[in-house]
Short mmCIF file of C-alpha atoms in Angstrom, two decimals:
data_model
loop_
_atom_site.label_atom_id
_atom_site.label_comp_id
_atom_site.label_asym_id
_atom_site.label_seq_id
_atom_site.Cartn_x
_atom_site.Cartn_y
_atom_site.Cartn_z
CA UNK A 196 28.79 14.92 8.54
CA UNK A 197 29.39 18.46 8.18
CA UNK A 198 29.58 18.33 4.24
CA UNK A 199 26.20 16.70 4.72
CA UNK A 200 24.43 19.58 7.06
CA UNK A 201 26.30 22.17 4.82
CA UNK A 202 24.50 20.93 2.05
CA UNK A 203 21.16 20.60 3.74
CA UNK A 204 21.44 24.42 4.40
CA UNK A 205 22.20 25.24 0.74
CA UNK A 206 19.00 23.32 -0.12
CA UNK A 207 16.91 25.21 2.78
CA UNK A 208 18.72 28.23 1.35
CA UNK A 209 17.58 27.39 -2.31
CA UNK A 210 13.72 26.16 -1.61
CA UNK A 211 13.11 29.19 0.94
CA UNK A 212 14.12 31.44 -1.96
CA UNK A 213 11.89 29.34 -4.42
CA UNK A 214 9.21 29.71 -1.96
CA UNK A 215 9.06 33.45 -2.55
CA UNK A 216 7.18 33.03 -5.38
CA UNK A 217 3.71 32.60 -3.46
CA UNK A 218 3.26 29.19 -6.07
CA UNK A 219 2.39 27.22 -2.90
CA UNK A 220 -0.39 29.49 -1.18
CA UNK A 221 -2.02 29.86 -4.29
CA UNK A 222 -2.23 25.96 -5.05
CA UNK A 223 -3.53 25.53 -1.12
CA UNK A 224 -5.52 28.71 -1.68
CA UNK A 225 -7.35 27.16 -5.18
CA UNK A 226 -7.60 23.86 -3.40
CA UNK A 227 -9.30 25.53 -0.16
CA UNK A 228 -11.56 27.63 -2.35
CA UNK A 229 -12.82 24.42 -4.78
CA UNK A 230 -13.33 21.86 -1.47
CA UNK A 231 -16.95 23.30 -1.00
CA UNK A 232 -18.08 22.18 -4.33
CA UNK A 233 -15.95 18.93 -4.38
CA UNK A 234 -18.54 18.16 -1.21
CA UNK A 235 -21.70 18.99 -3.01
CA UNK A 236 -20.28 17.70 -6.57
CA UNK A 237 -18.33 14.68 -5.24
CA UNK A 238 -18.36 13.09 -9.31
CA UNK A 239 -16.13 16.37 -9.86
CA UNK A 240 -13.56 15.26 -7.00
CA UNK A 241 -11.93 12.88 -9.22
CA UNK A 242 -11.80 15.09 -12.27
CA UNK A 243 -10.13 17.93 -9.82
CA UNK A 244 -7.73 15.68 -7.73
CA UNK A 245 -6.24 14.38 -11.12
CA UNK A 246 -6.23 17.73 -12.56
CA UNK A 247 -4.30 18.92 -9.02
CA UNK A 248 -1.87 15.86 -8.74
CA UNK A 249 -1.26 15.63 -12.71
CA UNK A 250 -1.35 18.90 -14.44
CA UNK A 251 -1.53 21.75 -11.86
CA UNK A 252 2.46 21.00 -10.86
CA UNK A 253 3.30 21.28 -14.47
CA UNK A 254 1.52 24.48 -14.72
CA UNK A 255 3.29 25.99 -12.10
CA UNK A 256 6.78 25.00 -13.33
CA UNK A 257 5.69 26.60 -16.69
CA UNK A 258 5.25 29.83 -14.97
CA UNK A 259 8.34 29.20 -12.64
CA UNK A 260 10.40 28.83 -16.11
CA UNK A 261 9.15 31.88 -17.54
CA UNK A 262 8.84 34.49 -14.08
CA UNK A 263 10.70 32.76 -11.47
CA UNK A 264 13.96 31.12 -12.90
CA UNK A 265 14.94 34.25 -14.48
CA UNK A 266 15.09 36.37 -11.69
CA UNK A 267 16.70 34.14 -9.39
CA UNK A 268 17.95 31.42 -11.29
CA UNK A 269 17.58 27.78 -11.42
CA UNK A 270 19.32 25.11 -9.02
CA UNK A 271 18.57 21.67 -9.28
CA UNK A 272 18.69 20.11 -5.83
CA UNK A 273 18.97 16.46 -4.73
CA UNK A 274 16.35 14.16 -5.69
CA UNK A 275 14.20 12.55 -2.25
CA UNK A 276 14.76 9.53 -1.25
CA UNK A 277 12.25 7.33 -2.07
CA UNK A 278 9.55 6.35 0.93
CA UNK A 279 10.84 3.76 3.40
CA UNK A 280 8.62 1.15 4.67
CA UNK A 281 9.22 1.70 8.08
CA UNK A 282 7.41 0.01 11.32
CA UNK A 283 6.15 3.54 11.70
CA UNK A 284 4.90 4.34 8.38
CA UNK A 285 3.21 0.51 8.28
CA UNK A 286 1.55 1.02 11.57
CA UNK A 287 0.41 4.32 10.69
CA UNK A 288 -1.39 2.79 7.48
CA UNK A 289 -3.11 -0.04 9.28
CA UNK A 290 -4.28 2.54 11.85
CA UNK A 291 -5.97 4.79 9.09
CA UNK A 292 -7.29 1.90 7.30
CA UNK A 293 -8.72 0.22 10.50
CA UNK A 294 -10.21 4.02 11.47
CA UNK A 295 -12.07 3.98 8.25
CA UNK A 296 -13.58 0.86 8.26
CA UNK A 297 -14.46 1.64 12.12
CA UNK A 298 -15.94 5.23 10.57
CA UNK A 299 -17.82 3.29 7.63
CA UNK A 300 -19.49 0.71 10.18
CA UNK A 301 -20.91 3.24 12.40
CA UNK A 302 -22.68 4.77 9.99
CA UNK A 303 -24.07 2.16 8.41
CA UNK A 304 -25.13 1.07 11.88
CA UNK A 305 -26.48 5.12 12.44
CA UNK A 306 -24.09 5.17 15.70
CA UNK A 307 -22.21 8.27 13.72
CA UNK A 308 -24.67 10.41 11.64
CA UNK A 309 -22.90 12.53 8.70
CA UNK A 310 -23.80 16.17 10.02
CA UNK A 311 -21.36 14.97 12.41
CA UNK A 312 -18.87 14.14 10.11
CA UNK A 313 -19.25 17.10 8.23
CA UNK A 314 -19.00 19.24 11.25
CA UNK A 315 -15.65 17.92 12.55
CA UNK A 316 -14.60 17.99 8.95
CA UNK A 317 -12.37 21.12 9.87
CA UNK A 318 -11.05 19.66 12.84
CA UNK A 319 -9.49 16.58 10.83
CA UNK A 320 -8.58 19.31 7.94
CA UNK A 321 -6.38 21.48 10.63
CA UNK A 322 -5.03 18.20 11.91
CA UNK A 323 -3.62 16.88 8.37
CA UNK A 324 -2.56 20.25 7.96
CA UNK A 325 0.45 19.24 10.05
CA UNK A 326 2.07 17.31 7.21
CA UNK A 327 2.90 19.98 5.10
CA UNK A 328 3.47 22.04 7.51
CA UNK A 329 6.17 19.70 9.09
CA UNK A 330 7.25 19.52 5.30
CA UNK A 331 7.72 22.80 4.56
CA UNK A 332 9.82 23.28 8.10
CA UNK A 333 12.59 20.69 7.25
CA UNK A 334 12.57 21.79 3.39
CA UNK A 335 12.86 25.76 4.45
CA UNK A 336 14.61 25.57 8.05
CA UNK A 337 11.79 28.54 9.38
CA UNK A 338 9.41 26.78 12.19
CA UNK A 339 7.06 29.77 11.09
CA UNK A 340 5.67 27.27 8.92
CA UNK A 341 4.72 25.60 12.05
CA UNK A 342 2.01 28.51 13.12
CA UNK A 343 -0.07 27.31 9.49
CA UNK A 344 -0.54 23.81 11.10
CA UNK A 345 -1.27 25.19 14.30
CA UNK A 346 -3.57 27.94 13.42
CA UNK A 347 -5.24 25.88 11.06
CA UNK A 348 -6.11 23.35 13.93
CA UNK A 349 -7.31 25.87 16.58
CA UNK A 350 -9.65 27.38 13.64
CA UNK A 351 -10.64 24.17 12.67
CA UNK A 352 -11.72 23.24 15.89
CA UNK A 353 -13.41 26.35 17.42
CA UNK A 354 -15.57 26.37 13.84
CA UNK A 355 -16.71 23.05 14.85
CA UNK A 356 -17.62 23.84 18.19
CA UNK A 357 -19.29 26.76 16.85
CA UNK A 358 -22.82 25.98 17.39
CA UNK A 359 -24.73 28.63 15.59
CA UNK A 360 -23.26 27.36 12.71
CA UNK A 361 -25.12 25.17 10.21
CA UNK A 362 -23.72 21.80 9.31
CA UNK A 363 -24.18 22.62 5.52
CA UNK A 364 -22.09 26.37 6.60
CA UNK A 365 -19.42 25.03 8.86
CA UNK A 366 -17.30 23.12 5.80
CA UNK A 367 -17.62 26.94 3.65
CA UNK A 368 -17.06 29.00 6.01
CA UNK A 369 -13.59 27.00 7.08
CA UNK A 370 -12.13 26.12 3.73
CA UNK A 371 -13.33 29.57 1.90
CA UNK A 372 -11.72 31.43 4.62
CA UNK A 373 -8.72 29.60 4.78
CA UNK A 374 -8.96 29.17 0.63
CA UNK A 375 -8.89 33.34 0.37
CA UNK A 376 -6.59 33.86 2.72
CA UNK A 377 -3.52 31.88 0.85
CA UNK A 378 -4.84 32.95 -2.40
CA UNK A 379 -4.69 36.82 -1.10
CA UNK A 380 -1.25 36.05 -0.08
CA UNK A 381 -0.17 33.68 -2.59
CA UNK A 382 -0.68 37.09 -4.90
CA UNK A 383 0.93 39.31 -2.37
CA UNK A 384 3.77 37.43 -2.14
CA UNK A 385 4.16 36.59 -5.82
CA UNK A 386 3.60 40.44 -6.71
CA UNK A 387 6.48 41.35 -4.32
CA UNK A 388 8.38 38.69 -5.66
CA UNK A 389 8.16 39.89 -9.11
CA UNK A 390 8.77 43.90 -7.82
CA UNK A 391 12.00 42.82 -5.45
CA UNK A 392 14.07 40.39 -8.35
CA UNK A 393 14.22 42.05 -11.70
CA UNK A 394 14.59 39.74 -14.66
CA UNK A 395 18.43 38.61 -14.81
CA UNK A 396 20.18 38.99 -18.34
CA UNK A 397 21.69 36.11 -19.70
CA UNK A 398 24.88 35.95 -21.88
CA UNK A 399 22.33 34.74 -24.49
CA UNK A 400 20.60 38.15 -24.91
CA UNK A 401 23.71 40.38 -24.52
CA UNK A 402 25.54 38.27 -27.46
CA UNK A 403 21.73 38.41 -29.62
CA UNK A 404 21.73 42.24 -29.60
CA UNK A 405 25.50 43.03 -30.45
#
């Protein structure tokens, strides 16, 4: 039991120095940032979400092979277990496929009209928010990553009870906000990343000039 926790706190150890980087706020922030245009141009949603899933990962292990690696090095941790299909997980499935079918019936029946669905779009944006958020916590060991779920909530909530807002605004004005805000510090993060771990020197390059 103890081997096991020891190890768990190399591998928070490991990812929270991997997280320095500022990889991760700039994927959320580009993500954030293209959502507005996803909603006007939904034939490009498809295009971007396989470009995200597919290639964007890759991308950023490119650059974490070139920038990242050699500064801090590279450890390669565990491999996840795969998914268990739990009571839990099943239940949660039905419940999201019964909610859409629910959500798809009142509109065609005009009980729900879609400026409110686009209103509380926020809302149910700062709500899923939790799941990474809960990710990041057990991957890193810092609960700060708790105050991103919970900040995003609050904000996505008060925007959607913000009345003077347009329908057509209230989507923008949530995602671009949030979008800049982990791209700014996405950069931030990645220039001090680059500024505080110089470029190690492997044997390689020592035994190349001699």
């Amino acid at each position: 039991m103890n081997e096991e926790q020891d190890l768990k706190k190399i591998e928070q150890e490991s990812y929270r120095e991997l997280m320095q980087d500022g990889s991760t706020e700039i994927m959320a922030g580009l993500f954030f940032l293209v959502f507005p245009l996803l909603i006007r141009e939904p034939g490009l949603a498809g295009i971007f979400v396989m470009f995200y899933v597919l290639f964007f990962p890759q991308f950023i292990e490119v650059v974490r092979k070139k920038y990242v690696y050699p500064r801090i090095g590279y450890v390669k941790l565990r491999e996840e277990e795969p998914l268990k299909l739990t009571a839990g997980y099943v239940v949660t499935v039905f419940l999201l496929v019964a909610a859409g079918i629910v959500l798809v019936y009142a509109i065609s029946i005009d009980f729900i009209i879609l400026d409110m669905i686009y209103r509380w779009v926020p809302a149910f944006f700062g709500v899923i928010m939790w799941a990474p958020s809960v990710y990041l916590k057990d991957k890193t060991g810092q609960n700060r990553y708790y105050l991103f779920g919970a900040l995003m909530t609050i904000t996505g909530f008060a925007v959607a009870f913000t009345d003077f807002l347009p329908v057509e605004v209230v989507i923008m004005v949530y995602t671009l906000s949030w979008g800049a805000a982990f791209f700014v510090l996405g950069i931030i993060r990645a220039a001090l990343f680059i500024r505080k771990y110089p470029v190690i020197d492997s044997p390689e390059d020592d035994t190349s000039e001699q």
